[in-house]
mmCIF file of C-alpha atoms in Angstrom:
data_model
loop_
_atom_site.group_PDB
_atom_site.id
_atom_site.type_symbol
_atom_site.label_atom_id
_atom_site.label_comp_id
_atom_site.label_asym_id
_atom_site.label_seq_id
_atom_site.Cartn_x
_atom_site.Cartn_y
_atom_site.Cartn_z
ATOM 1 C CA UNK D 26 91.490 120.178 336.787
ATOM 2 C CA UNK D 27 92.487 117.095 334.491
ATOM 3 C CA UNK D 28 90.941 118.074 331.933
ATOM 4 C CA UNK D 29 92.686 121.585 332.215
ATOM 5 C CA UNK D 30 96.089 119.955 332.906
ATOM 6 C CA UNK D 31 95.537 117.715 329.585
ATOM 7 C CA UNK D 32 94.746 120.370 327.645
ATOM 8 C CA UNK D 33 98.153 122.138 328.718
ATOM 9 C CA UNK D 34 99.921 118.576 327.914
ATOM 10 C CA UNK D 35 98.654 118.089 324.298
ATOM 11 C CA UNK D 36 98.476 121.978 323.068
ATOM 12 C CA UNK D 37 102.391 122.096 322.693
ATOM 13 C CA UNK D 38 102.358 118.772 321.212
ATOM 14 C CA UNK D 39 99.651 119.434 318.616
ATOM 15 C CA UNK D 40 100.915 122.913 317.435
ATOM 16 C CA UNK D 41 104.271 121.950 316.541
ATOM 17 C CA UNK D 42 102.541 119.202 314.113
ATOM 18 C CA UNK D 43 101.467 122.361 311.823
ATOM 19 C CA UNK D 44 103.046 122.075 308.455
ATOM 20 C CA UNK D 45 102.884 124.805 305.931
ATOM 21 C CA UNK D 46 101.050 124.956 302.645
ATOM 22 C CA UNK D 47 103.194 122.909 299.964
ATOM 23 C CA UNK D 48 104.083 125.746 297.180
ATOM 24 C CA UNK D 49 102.891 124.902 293.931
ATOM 25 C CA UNK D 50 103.211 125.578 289.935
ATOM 26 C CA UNK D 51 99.781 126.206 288.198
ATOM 27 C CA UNK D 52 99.631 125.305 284.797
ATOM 28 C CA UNK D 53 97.237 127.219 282.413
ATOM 29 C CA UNK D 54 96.405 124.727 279.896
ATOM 30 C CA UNK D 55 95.593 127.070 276.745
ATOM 31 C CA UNK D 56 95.048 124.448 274.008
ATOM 32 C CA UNK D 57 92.167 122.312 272.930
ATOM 33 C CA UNK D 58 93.706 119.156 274.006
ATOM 34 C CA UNK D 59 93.979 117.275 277.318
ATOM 35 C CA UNK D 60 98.483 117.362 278.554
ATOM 36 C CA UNK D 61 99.452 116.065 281.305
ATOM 37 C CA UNK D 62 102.690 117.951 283.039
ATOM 38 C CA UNK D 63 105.630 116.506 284.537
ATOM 39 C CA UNK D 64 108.153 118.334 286.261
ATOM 40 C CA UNK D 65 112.446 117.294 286.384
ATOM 41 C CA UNK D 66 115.433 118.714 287.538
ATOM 42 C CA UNK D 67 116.659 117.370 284.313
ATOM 43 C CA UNK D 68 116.567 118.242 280.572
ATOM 44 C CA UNK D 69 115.256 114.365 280.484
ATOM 45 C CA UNK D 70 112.991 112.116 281.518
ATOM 46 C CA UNK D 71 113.439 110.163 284.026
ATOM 47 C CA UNK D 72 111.535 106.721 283.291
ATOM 48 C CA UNK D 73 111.652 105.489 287.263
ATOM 49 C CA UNK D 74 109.347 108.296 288.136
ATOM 50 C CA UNK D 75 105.960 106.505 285.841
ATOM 51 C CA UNK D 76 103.089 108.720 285.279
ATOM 52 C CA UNK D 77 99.682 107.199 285.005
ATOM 53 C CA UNK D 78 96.386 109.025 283.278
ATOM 54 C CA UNK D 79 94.578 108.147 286.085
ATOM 55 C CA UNK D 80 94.168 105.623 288.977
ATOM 56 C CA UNK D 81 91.222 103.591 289.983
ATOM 57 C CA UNK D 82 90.092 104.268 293.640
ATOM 58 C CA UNK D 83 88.671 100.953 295.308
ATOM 59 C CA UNK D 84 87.421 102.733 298.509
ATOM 60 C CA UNK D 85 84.242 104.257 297.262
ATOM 61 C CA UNK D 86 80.412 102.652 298.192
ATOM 62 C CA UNK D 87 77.015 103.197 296.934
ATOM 63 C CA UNK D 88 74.182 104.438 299.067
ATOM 64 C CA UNK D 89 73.509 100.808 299.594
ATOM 65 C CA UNK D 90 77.085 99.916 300.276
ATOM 66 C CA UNK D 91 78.125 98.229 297.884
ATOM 67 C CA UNK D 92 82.023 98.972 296.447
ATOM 68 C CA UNK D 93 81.768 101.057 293.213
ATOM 69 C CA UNK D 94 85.142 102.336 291.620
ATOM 70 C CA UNK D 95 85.706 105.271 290.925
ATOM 71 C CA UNK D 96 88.498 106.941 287.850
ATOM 72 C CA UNK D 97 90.553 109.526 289.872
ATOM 73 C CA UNK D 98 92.655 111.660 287.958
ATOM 74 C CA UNK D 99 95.946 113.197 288.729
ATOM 75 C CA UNK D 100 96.432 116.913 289.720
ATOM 76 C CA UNK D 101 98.914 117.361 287.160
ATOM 77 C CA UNK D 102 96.453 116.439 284.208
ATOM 78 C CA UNK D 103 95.150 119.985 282.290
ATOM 79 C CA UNK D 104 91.520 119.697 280.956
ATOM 80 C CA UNK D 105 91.618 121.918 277.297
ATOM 81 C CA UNK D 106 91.227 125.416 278.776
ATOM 82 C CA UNK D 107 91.917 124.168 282.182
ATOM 83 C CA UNK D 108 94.502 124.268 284.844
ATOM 84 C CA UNK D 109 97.104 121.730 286.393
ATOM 85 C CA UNK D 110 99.023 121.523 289.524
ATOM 86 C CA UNK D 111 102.361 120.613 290.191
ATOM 87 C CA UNK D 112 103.373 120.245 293.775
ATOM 88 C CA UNK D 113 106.463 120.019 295.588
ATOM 89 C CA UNK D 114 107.886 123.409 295.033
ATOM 90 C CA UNK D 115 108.978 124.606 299.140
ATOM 91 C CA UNK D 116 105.732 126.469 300.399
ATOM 92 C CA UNK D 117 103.518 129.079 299.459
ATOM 93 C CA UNK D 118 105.650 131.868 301.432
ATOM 94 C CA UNK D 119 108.929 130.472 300.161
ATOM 95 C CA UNK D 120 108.449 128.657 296.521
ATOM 96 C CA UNK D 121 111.849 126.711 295.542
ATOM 97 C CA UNK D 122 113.073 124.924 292.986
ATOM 98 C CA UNK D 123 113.842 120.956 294.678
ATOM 99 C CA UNK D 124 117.309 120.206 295.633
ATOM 100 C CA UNK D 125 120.238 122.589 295.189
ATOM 101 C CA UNK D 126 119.678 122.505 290.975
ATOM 102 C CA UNK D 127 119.155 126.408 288.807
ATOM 103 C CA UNK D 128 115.990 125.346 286.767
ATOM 104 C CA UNK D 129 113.474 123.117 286.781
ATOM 105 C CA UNK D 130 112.036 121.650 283.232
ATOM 106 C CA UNK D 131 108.496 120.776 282.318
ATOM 107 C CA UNK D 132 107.339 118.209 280.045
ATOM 108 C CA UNK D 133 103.939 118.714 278.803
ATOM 109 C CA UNK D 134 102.860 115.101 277.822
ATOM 110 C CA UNK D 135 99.520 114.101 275.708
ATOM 111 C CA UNK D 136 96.618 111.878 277.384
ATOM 112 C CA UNK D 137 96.649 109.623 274.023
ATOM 113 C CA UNK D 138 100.607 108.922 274.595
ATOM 114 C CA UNK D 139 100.151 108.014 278.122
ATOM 115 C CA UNK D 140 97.206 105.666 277.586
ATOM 116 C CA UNK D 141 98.392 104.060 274.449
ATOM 117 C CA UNK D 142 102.937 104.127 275.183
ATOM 118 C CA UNK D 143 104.437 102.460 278.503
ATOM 119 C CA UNK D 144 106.245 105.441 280.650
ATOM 120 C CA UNK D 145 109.737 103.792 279.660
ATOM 121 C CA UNK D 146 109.107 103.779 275.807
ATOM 122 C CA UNK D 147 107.543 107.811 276.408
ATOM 123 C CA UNK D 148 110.942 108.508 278.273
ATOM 124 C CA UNK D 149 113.128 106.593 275.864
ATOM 125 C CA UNK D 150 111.581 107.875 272.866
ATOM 126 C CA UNK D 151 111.067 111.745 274.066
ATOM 127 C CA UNK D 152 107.111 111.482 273.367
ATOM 128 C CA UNK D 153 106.084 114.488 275.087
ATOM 129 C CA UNK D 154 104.553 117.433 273.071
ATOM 130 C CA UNK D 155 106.764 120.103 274.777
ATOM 131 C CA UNK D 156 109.494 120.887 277.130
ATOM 132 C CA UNK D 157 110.146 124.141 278.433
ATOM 133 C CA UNK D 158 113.029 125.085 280.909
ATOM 134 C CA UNK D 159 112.412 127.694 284.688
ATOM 135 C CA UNK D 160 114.817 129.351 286.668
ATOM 136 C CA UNK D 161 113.769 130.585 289.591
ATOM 137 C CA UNK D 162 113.766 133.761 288.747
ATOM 138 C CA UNK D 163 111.646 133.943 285.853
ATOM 139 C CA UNK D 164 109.539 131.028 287.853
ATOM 140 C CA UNK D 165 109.194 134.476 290.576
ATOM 141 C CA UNK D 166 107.974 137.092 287.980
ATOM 142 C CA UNK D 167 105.206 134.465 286.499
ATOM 143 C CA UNK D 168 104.254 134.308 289.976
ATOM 144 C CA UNK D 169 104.937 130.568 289.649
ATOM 145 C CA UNK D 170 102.083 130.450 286.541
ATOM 146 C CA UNK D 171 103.325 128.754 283.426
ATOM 147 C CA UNK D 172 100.704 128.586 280.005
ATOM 148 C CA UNK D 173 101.053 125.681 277.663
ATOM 149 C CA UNK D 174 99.709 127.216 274.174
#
């Protein structure tokens, strides 16, 4: 009987903790060269919002225990051929563009620029390889897809 009565408790509780699946852009990376994608509500960018080619993750062991790192790169980094994900677009049933703006604008960014160039001098000196501008509209009929050639 307690056990029933907990279950009763924590069942409301738990299922209003369900959050939807984030909606995404997937990028179709159709040259031969490693981009990395970045995403504004701006025709700029915006050098407070860094980018890094990858992180180091601390929190990895060996079979014997022993801490090993570990090179983790981002989800918005496109392998030649490959694909990229930008998240942060509403959710999967209802894809928006952030905030109240009409179009969102990619950057398309190479992996030598962001290992050799701090984020600031990238920004301040436009060093990304492309920039392409999405309503939502045209974001709908791609089926929220965009290909970097």
């Amino acid at each position: 009987m307690k056990l029933m009565s907990s279950c009763l408790v924590l069942i409301p509780i738990c299922g209003c903790v369900y959050d939807p699946p984030v909606g995404f852009i997937t990028i179709n990376n159709n040259s031969n060269s490693v981009v990395y994608t970045r995403y504004s509500d701006t025709d700029y960018m915006r050098p407070e919002y860094a980018m890094k080619a990858f992180t180091i993750n601390t929190h990895m062991f060996d079979e014997r225990g022993k801490r090993k790192d570990s090179i983790v790169f981002p989800e918005y980094r496109a392998l030649p051929h490959g694909k990229a994900y930008l998240h942060g677009f509403g959710t999967l049933e209802k894809r928006q563009i952030p905030g109240s703006k009409e179009a969102v604008y990619l950057f398309f960014i190479s992996e030598e620029a962001l290992k050799t160039k701090s984020w600031t001098e990238i920004c301040e000196s436009n060093l990304y390889l492309k920039k392409m501008r999405f309503s939502k509209h045209v974001l709908d009929s791609l089926d929220w897809k965009v290909t970097y050639e």
